[in-house]
Amino acid sequence: MIRTILARLMVALVVSVTMLPLALPLAAQEVDRPETEGSPTGGAPTLEDILARQRGETVDDSDRRANIGDPDSAASIADQLGTLGGASDPDLWRSIRFNEEPNMSVSAGGDVAKVLVQDGGMAWYNFRAGPLREYGGWLLIGTIAVLALFFLIRGRIRIDGGKSGRTVTRFQFIERMAHWTLAGSFILLGLTGLLTLFGRVAIAPYLGLDANAWLLHISKLIHNNVSWAFMVSLVVVFVMWVAHNIPNKTDLVWIKQAGGIIGKNHPPAKKFNFGQKIIFWSVIVLGVSVSVSGLSLLFPFELPLFAKTFGILNDTGLPQWAGYGPLPTALAPQEEMQFAQLWHAIVAFVMMAIILAHIYIGTVGMEGAFDAMGSGEVDEEWAHQHHAIWLEEVKESEASAPKGGTTTPAE
Ligand code: HEM
């Protein structure tokens, strides 16, 4: 009996003596660990940190960033505790999180796979769920409200003295086809884009998550495929109408008379007046921007746009001048996608607001305007009041056309 107890005590003594060298560095390490803000949580972010980050605030993580162990030092390797040497698991994850892990390399999957942890996603998520929805939504509601108010004050712009009963060709079939392909695709893209952005807050609480998921799925299919029709018709519209949209001196008269929108004047105009030129160039410039950022989203990580653009902007000194410092030029592939998504949505919102005004003036806002894109034939009196110079040009070319020839195309 005594022999057994002694034998057990011996074993216990031997085991504790052999384990002591291993236990010492562990104790030393705990004492050595610097007092950090995250100490109460053992180095992990505190609840306040997490909540602040979710609110989109900048959290001072310098203590954690610096506290990533030292797996490389000779001492830590000599005092090896396990496979990680002097570093612990949390140290390792922190160093991956802050992109400071020297011993970790990803050999497959390209640049995207090299980013193992990316915390910019939180800022993106917050912006998308917050200001993007809020300001974007209010922009559209505000535009509709302003147009409704304008309609109440100004009423429908009528044809002074009524229609003449004679018509003139304003847009050829090909022009109307291109316009309606552009318009139809834009409306589908706008609606499906809005469903994607607002579904979670505007559909899910009322129709349920399943209905929202189904709508999202359908929206994505429509959005991704209809985008091609938009891009092609944008190019066609540009080629067809660019020559008529170069600013000229008749625009000065139009600007002076505020387009005749306020008051009863009808400033003379060629095929497109200055207001329409603004619509045209907005559609082209914003349409190209929304298309390029859309392509970047359609082919993830293949078309990074923002690091280069930010670099060019920094070179102009404008961001620094505006107080936004130099913009970041070392973006992770995921951050490129986040910027592309936000830019795509912001440009789309601005375009939707402009197009709402365009749809207003092309339908309820002005008598006789819709015919131009409907049948292609407009009343001569309408043409005289809104595009007097163009009407003269059409009449002149009709008069000089050989008798029995076809109607002169609208110029
Ligand atoms: C229901 C929707 C729409 C209606 C009723 C409509 C109506 C019209 C009309 C009547 C015109 C000819 C104006 C004239 O004779 O001078 C026109 C022109 C034009 N439309 Fe639309 N449109 C719609 C949607 C769109 C969309 C979505 C876009 C682009 C994304 C667009 C782009 C243009 C452009 C660039 C012009 C030539 C410039 C101008 O007249 O302002 N339209 N539209």
Coordinates of C-alpha atoms and ligand atoms in Angstrom, one line a residue:
M1 CA 0.0 0.0 0.0
I2 CA 2.7 2.5 1.1
R3 CA 4.8 1.4 -1.8
T4 CA 1.9 2.2 -4.2
I5 CA 1.4 5.7 -2.7
L6 CA 5.2 6.4 -2.8
A7 CA 5.3 5.3 -6.4
R8 CA 2.4 7.6 -7.4
L9 CA 4.1 10.6 -5.6
M10 CA 7.3 9.9 -7.5
V11 CA 5.5 9.9 -10.8
A12 CA 3.7 13.2 -9.9
L13 CA 7.0 14.8 -8.9
V14 CA 8.7 13.7 -12.1
V15 CA 5.8 14.9 -14.2
S16 CA 5.7 18.3 -12.5
V17 CA 9.4 18.9 -12.8
T18 CA 9.4 18.0 -16.5
M19 CA 6.4 20.2 -17.3
L20 CA 7.8 23.2 -15.4
P21 CA 10.0 24.5 -18.3
L22 CA 7.0 24.4 -20.5
A23 CA 4.7 26.1 -18.0
L24 CA 7.2 28.9 -17.3
P25 CA 7.1 30.6 -20.7
L26 CA 3.3 30.4 -20.6
A27 CA 3.2 32.2 -17.3
A28 CA 5.8 34.7 -18.5
Q29 CA 3.9 35.3 -21.7
E30 CA 0.7 36.1 -19.8
V31 CA 2.6 38.6 -17.6
D32 CA 4.4 40.1 -20.6
R33 CA 1.2 40.7 -22.7
P34 CA 0.8 44.5 -22.8
E35 CA -2.3 46.0 -21.2
T36 CA -4.6 46.7 -24.1
E37 CA -8.0 48.1 -24.3
G38 CA -9.2 44.7 -25.3
S39 CA -7.6 43.0 -22.2
P40 CA -10.9 42.3 -20.4
T41 CA -11.9 40.2 -23.4
G42 CA -8.4 38.6 -23.7
G43 CA -7.4 40.8 -26.6
A44 CA -10.6 40.3 -28.6
P45 CA -12.7 43.4 -29.5
T46 CA -15.1 44.5 -26.8
L47 CA -18.9 44.6 -27.3
E48 CA -18.6 48.4 -27.6
D49 CA -16.0 48.0 -30.4
I50 CA -18.3 45.6 -32.3
L51 CA -21.4 47.9 -31.8
A52 CA -19.4 50.9 -32.8
R53 CA -18.1 49.2 -35.9
Q54 CA -21.6 48.1 -36.9
R55 CA -22.7 51.8 -36.5
G56 CA -20.0 52.5 -39.1
E57 CA -17.8 54.3 -36.7
T58 CA -14.0 54.0 -36.8
V59 CA -12.7 51.9 -34.0
D60 CA -9.2 52.4 -32.7
D61 CA -7.8 48.9 -33.2
S62 CA -4.1 49.9 -33.0
D63 CA -3.6 47.8 -29.8
R64 CA -5.0 44.7 -31.4
R65 CA -3.2 45.4 -34.7
A66 CA 0.1 45.5 -32.8
N67 CA -0.7 42.5 -30.7
I68 CA -0.2 39.7 -33.1
G69 CA 2.4 37.6 -31.4
D70 CA 5.9 37.1 -32.7
P71 CA 6.1 33.7 -34.4
D72 CA 9.3 34.7 -36.2
S73 CA 11.5 35.6 -33.3
A74 CA 14.3 33.2 -32.3
A75 CA 13.1 33.2 -28.7
S76 CA 9.6 32.2 -29.5
I77 CA 10.8 29.4 -31.7
A78 CA 13.2 28.2 -29.1
D79 CA 10.5 28.3 -26.5
Q80 CA 8.1 26.5 -28.7
L81 CA 4.7 25.8 -27.2
G82 CA 3.1 24.1 -30.1
T83 CA 2.8 24.3 -33.8
L84 CA 2.4 28.1 -33.7
G85 CA 5.6 28.7 -31.8
G86 CA 5.3 31.9 -29.8
A87 CA 2.0 32.9 -31.3
S88 CA -1.4 31.7 -30.1
D89 CA -4.5 31.1 -32.3
P90 CA -6.0 34.5 -31.5
D91 CA -2.7 36.1 -32.4
L92 CA -2.7 34.3 -35.7
W93 CA -6.3 35.3 -36.6
R94 CA -5.6 38.9 -35.6
S95 CA -2.6 39.0 -37.9
I96 CA -4.7 37.6 -40.8
R97 CA -7.4 40.1 -40.0
F98 CA -5.0 43.0 -40.2
N99 CA -3.2 41.6 -43.3
E100 CA 0.0 41.3 -41.2
E101 CA 0.6 37.5 -41.5
P102 CA 4.0 37.1 -43.0
N103 CA 4.0 33.3 -43.0
M104 CA 0.7 32.8 -44.7
S105 CA 0.4 32.8 -48.5
V106 CA -2.3 31.6 -50.8
S107 CA -1.0 30.0 -53.9
A108 CA -4.3 29.5 -55.8
G109 CA -7.4 31.6 -56.5
G110 CA -5.6 34.8 -57.3
D111 CA -5.8 38.1 -55.5
V112 CA -9.3 37.5 -54.3
A113 CA -8.4 34.4 -52.3
K114 CA -5.5 36.2 -50.7
V115 CA -7.8 38.3 -48.7
L116 CA -8.9 35.9 -45.9
V117 CA -10.6 38.5 -43.7
Q118 CA -12.1 41.8 -45.0
D119 CA -13.7 44.1 -42.6
G120 CA -14.6 46.9 -45.2
G121 CA -17.7 44.8 -45.8
M122 CA -19.3 46.3 -42.7
A123 CA -18.9 49.9 -43.9
W124 CA -20.3 48.9 -47.2
Y125 CA -23.3 47.1 -45.7
N126 CA -24.0 50.1 -43.4
F127 CA -23.9 52.6 -46.3
R128 CA -26.1 50.4 -48.5
A129 CA -28.7 49.7 -45.7
G130 CA -28.5 53.3 -44.5
P131 CA -27.8 56.5 -46.5
L132 CA -28.1 54.8 -49.9
R133 CA -31.7 53.6 -49.2
E134 CA -32.6 56.7 -47.3
Y135 CA -31.3 59.5 -49.6
G136 CA -32.0 57.5 -52.8
G137 CA -35.6 56.8 -51.7
W138 CA -36.2 60.5 -50.8
L139 CA -34.6 61.7 -54.1
L140 CA -37.3 59.7 -56.0
I141 CA -40.2 60.7 -53.7
G142 CA -39.0 64.3 -53.8
T143 CA -38.8 64.4 -57.6
I144 CA -42.3 63.0 -57.9
A145 CA -43.6 65.6 -55.4
V146 CA -41.9 68.5 -57.2
L147 CA -43.3 67.3 -60.5
A148 CA -46.8 67.0 -59.0
L149 CA -46.5 70.5 -57.6
F150 CA -45.3 71.8 -60.9
F151 CA -48.2 70.2 -62.6
L152 CA -50.6 71.8 -60.1
I153 CA -49.1 75.3 -60.6
R154 CA -48.3 75.3 -64.3
G155 CA -50.9 72.7 -65.6
R156 CA -50.5 71.0 -68.9
I157 CA -48.5 72.9 -71.5
R158 CA -51.1 73.2 -74.2
I159 CA -50.8 73.9 -78.0
D160 CA -51.6 77.6 -78.2
G161 CA -54.6 78.0 -80.5
G162 CA -55.1 74.2 -80.7
K163 CA -53.9 71.6 -83.3
S164 CA -53.6 72.5 -87.0
G165 CA -54.7 69.1 -88.2
R166 CA -51.6 68.7 -90.4
T167 CA -48.8 66.5 -89.2
V168 CA -45.1 66.2 -89.9
T169 CA -42.8 63.2 -89.3
R170 CA -40.7 63.8 -86.2
F171 CA -39.0 60.4 -85.5
Q172 CA -38.5 57.6 -88.0
F173 CA -39.4 54.0 -87.0
I174 CA -35.7 53.1 -86.2
E175 CA -35.4 56.1 -83.9
R176 CA -38.6 55.1 -82.0
M177 CA -37.5 51.5 -81.8
A178 CA -34.2 52.5 -80.3
H179 CA -35.9 55.0 -77.9
W180 CA -38.4 52.4 -76.7
T181 CA -35.8 49.7 -76.3
L182 CA -33.8 52.1 -74.2
A183 CA -36.8 53.3 -72.2
G184 CA -38.3 49.8 -71.7
S185 CA -35.0 48.3 -70.6
F186 CA -34.3 51.3 -68.3
I187 CA -37.7 51.0 -66.6
L188 CA -37.2 47.2 -66.0
L189 CA -33.7 47.8 -64.7
G190 CA -34.9 50.6 -62.4
L191 CA -37.8 48.5 -61.0
T192 CA -35.8 45.4 -60.5
G193 CA -32.9 47.4 -59.0
L194 CA -35.2 49.1 -56.5
L195 CA -36.7 45.7 -55.5
T196 CA -33.2 44.4 -54.9
L197 CA -32.3 47.4 -52.7
F198 CA -35.5 47.8 -50.9
G199 CA -37.0 44.3 -50.8
R200 CA -35.7 43.6 -47.3
V201 CA -37.5 46.6 -45.8
A202 CA -40.4 47.1 -48.2
I203 CA -41.4 43.6 -49.2
A204 CA -40.2 41.1 -46.6
P205 CA -42.1 42.5 -43.6
Y206 CA -45.4 42.4 -45.5
L207 CA -45.2 39.5 -47.9
G208 CA -42.6 37.4 -46.0
L209 CA -39.0 36.4 -46.6
D210 CA -39.9 33.7 -49.1
A211 CA -41.8 36.1 -51.4
N212 CA -39.0 38.5 -51.1
A213 CA -36.4 35.9 -52.0
W214 CA -38.4 34.8 -55.0
L215 CA -38.8 38.4 -56.2
L216 CA -35.0 39.0 -55.7
H217 CA -34.3 35.9 -57.8
I218 CA -36.5 37.0 -60.6
S219 CA -35.2 40.6 -60.3
K220 CA -31.6 39.5 -60.6
L221 CA -32.4 37.4 -63.7
I222 CA -34.2 40.3 -65.4
H223 CA -31.7 42.9 -64.3
N224 CA -28.6 41.0 -65.5
N225 CA -30.1 40.1 -68.9
V226 CA -32.0 43.2 -69.8
S227 CA -28.9 45.3 -69.1
W228 CA -27.6 44.2 -72.6
A229 CA -30.6 45.7 -74.3
F230 CA -30.0 49.0 -72.4
M231 CA -26.3 49.1 -73.4
V232 CA -26.9 48.3 -77.0
S233 CA -29.8 50.9 -77.4
L234 CA -27.7 53.5 -75.5
V235 CA -25.0 53.2 -78.2
V236 CA -27.7 53.3 -81.0
V237 CA -29.3 56.4 -79.5
F238 CA -26.0 58.1 -79.1
V239 CA -25.0 57.5 -82.7
M240 CA -28.4 58.6 -84.1
W241 CA -28.8 61.8 -82.1
V242 CA -25.4 63.1 -81.1
A243 CA -25.2 65.5 -84.1
H244 CA -28.5 67.1 -83.0
N245 CA -27.3 67.6 -79.4
I246 CA -24.2 69.6 -79.9
P247 CA -24.8 72.9 -78.1
N248 CA -25.2 76.0 -80.4
K249 CA -26.2 79.6 -80.2
T250 CA -29.9 79.0 -80.4
D251 CA -29.6 77.4 -77.0
L252 CA -28.7 80.8 -75.5
V253 CA -32.1 82.2 -76.5
W254 CA -33.8 79.1 -75.0
I255 CA -31.8 79.5 -71.7
K256 CA -32.7 83.3 -71.6
Q257 CA -36.4 82.5 -71.9
A258 CA -36.0 79.6 -69.4
G259 CA -37.3 77.3 -72.2
G260 CA -40.7 78.9 -72.1
I261 CA -41.6 76.7 -69.2
I262 CA -42.3 79.7 -67.1
G263 CA -44.5 82.1 -69.0
K264 CA -46.0 81.8 -72.5
N265 CA -42.9 82.2 -74.7
H266 CA -41.9 79.6 -77.2
P267 CA -38.2 80.0 -77.8
P268 CA -37.2 78.7 -81.3
A269 CA -35.3 75.4 -81.4
K270 CA -33.8 73.0 -83.8
K271 CA -34.5 69.2 -83.6
F272 CA -33.7 69.2 -79.9
N273 CA -34.0 72.2 -77.5
F274 CA -31.5 72.9 -74.8
G275 CA -33.6 71.1 -72.1
Q276 CA -33.6 68.0 -74.3
K277 CA -29.9 68.3 -74.9
I278 CA -29.4 68.2 -71.1
I279 CA -31.6 65.0 -71.0
F280 CA -29.6 63.5 -73.9
W281 CA -26.2 64.1 -72.3
S282 CA -27.3 63.1 -68.9
V283 CA -28.6 59.8 -70.3
I284 CA -25.4 59.2 -72.2
V285 CA -22.9 60.2 -69.5
L286 CA -24.8 58.6 -66.6
G287 CA -25.8 55.7 -68.8
V288 CA -22.2 54.9 -69.7
S289 CA -21.2 55.2 -66.0
V290 CA -24.0 52.9 -64.8
S291 CA -23.2 50.4 -67.6
V292 CA -19.5 50.3 -66.9
S293 CA -20.0 49.8 -63.1
G294 CA -22.7 47.3 -64.0
L295 CA -20.3 45.3 -66.1
S296 CA -17.8 45.4 -63.2
L297 CA -20.5 43.8 -61.1
L298 CA -21.6 41.3 -63.8
F299 CA -18.1 40.0 -64.1
P300 CA -16.9 40.0 -60.4
F301 CA -13.2 40.9 -59.9
E302 CA -12.5 41.1 -63.6
L303 CA -13.0 44.8 -64.0
P304 CA -11.7 46.8 -61.0
L305 CA -12.3 50.5 -61.6
F306 CA -11.9 52.4 -58.4
A307 CA -8.2 52.1 -57.2
K308 CA -7.1 53.6 -60.6
T309 CA -9.8 56.2 -60.7
F310 CA -9.0 57.3 -57.1
G311 CA -5.3 57.5 -58.1
I312 CA -6.2 59.8 -61.0
L313 CA -8.4 61.9 -58.8
N314 CA -5.7 62.1 -56.1
D315 CA -3.3 63.4 -58.8
T316 CA -5.6 66.3 -59.5
G317 CA -5.5 67.3 -55.8
L318 CA -9.3 67.7 -55.7
P319 CA -10.1 65.1 -53.0
Q320 CA -7.4 66.6 -50.7
W321 CA -8.7 70.1 -51.4
A322 CA -12.3 69.0 -50.6
G323 CA -11.1 67.6 -47.3
Y324 CA -11.4 63.9 -48.1
G325 CA -7.6 63.4 -48.0
P326 CA -6.0 61.2 -50.6
L327 CA -8.6 58.5 -51.6
P328 CA -7.5 54.9 -51.0
T329 CA -5.6 53.4 -53.9
A330 CA -4.7 50.0 -52.5
L331 CA -8.1 48.4 -52.6
A332 CA -8.8 44.7 -52.0
P333 CA -10.8 43.1 -54.8
Q334 CA -13.8 42.8 -52.5
E335 CA -13.6 46.6 -51.8
E336 CA -13.5 47.2 -55.6
M337 CA -16.8 45.4 -55.8
Q338 CA -18.3 47.3 -52.9
F339 CA -17.4 50.6 -54.5
A340 CA -18.8 49.4 -57.8
Q341 CA -22.1 48.5 -56.2
L342 CA -22.5 51.8 -54.4
W343 CA -21.5 53.9 -57.4
H344 CA -23.8 51.9 -59.7
A345 CA -26.8 52.5 -57.4
I346 CA -26.0 56.2 -56.8
V347 CA -25.7 57.0 -60.5
A348 CA -28.9 54.9 -61.2
F349 CA -30.8 57.0 -58.6
V350 CA -29.7 60.3 -60.2
M351 CA -30.7 58.9 -63.6
M352 CA -34.1 57.8 -62.4
A353 CA -34.8 61.2 -61.0
I354 CA -33.9 62.8 -64.3
I355 CA -35.9 60.3 -66.3
L356 CA -39.0 60.8 -64.1
A357 CA -38.9 64.5 -65.2
H358 CA -38.5 63.4 -68.8
I359 CA -41.4 61.0 -68.6
Y360 CA -43.5 63.7 -67.1
I361 CA -42.9 66.2 -69.9
G362 CA -43.3 63.5 -72.5
T363 CA -46.7 62.5 -71.2
V364 CA -49.0 64.5 -68.9
G365 CA -46.8 67.6 -68.9
M366 CA -47.1 68.7 -72.5
E367 CA -49.9 68.3 -75.0
G368 CA -48.8 66.6 -78.3
A369 CA -45.4 65.5 -77.1
F370 CA -46.1 61.8 -76.8
D371 CA -47.1 61.5 -80.4
A372 CA -43.5 62.2 -81.4
M373 CA -42.5 58.9 -79.9
G374 CA -45.8 57.2 -80.3
S375 CA -46.8 57.4 -84.0
G376 CA -43.8 59.5 -84.9
E377 CA -46.1 62.1 -86.4
V378 CA -46.6 65.5 -84.6
D379 CA -49.0 68.3 -85.3
E380 CA -47.5 71.1 -87.3
E381 CA -48.6 73.7 -84.8
W382 CA -46.9 71.8 -82.0
A383 CA -43.8 71.5 -84.1
H384 CA -44.0 75.3 -84.8
Q385 CA -44.3 76.2 -81.1
H386 CA -41.6 73.9 -79.8
H387 CA -39.1 73.3 -82.7
A388 CA -39.7 76.2 -85.1
I389 CA -36.2 76.1 -86.8
W390 CA -36.4 72.3 -87.2
L391 CA -39.9 72.6 -88.8
E392 CA -38.6 75.3 -91.3
E393 CA -35.7 73.0 -92.2
V394 CA -38.1 70.0 -92.8
K395 CA -40.4 72.1 -94.9
E396 CA -37.5 73.5 -97.0
S397 CA -36.1 70.1 -97.7
E398 CA -39.6 68.8 -98.5
A399 CA -40.1 71.7 -101.0
S400 CA -36.7 71.0 -102.7
A401 CA -37.3 67.2 -102.8
P402 CA -38.2 65.9 -106.4
K403 CA -42.0 65.7 -106.9
G404 CA -43.5 62.2 -106.1
G405 CA -40.4 61.4 -103.9
T406 CA -40.7 60.0 -100.4
T407 CA -41.2 62.2 -97.4
T408 CA -38.0 63.9 -96.3
P409 CA -36.7 62.2 -93.1
A410 CA -37.0 64.4 -90.1
E411 CA -33.7 66.2 -89.5
Ligands
HEM1 C1 -42.5 56.0 -70.4 C2 -41.3 56.5 -70.6 C3 -40.9 57.5 -71.6 C4 -41.7 58.3 -72.4 C5 -43.2 58.5 -72.4 C6 -40.8 59.1 -73.2 C7 -41.1 60.0 -74.1 C8 -40.3 60.7 -75.0 C9 -40.7 61.6 -76.0 C10 -42.2 62.0 -76.3 C11 -39.6 62.1 -76.6 C12 -39.5 63.0 -77.8 C13 -39.6 64.4 -77.4 C14 -39.6 65.3 -78.6 O1 -40.4 65.0 -79.6 O2 -39.0 66.3 -78.7 C15 -38.5 61.4 -76.0 C16 -37.1 61.6 -76.3 C17 -36.1 61.1 -75.6 N1 -36.1 60.1 -74.7 FE1 -37.8 59.4 -73.8 N2 -39.5 58.7 -72.9 C18 -39.5 57.7 -71.9 C19 -38.5 57.1 -71.4 C20 -37.1 57.3 -71.7 C21 -36.0 56.7 -71.0 C22 -36.2 55.7 -69.9 C23 -34.9 57.2 -71.6 C24 -33.5 56.9 -71.3 C25 -33.0 56.1 -70.3 C26 -35.3 58.2 -72.6 C27 -34.5 58.9 -73.3 C28 -34.8 59.8 -74.3 C29 -33.9 60.7 -75.0 C30 -32.4 60.7 -74.8 C31 -34.7 61.5 -75.8 C32 -34.2 62.6 -76.8 C33 -34.0 63.9 -76.0 C34 -35.3 64.4 -75.5 O3 -36.2 64.5 -76.2 O4 -35.4 64.8 -74.3 N3 -36.7 58.2 -72.6 N4 -38.9 60.6 -75.0

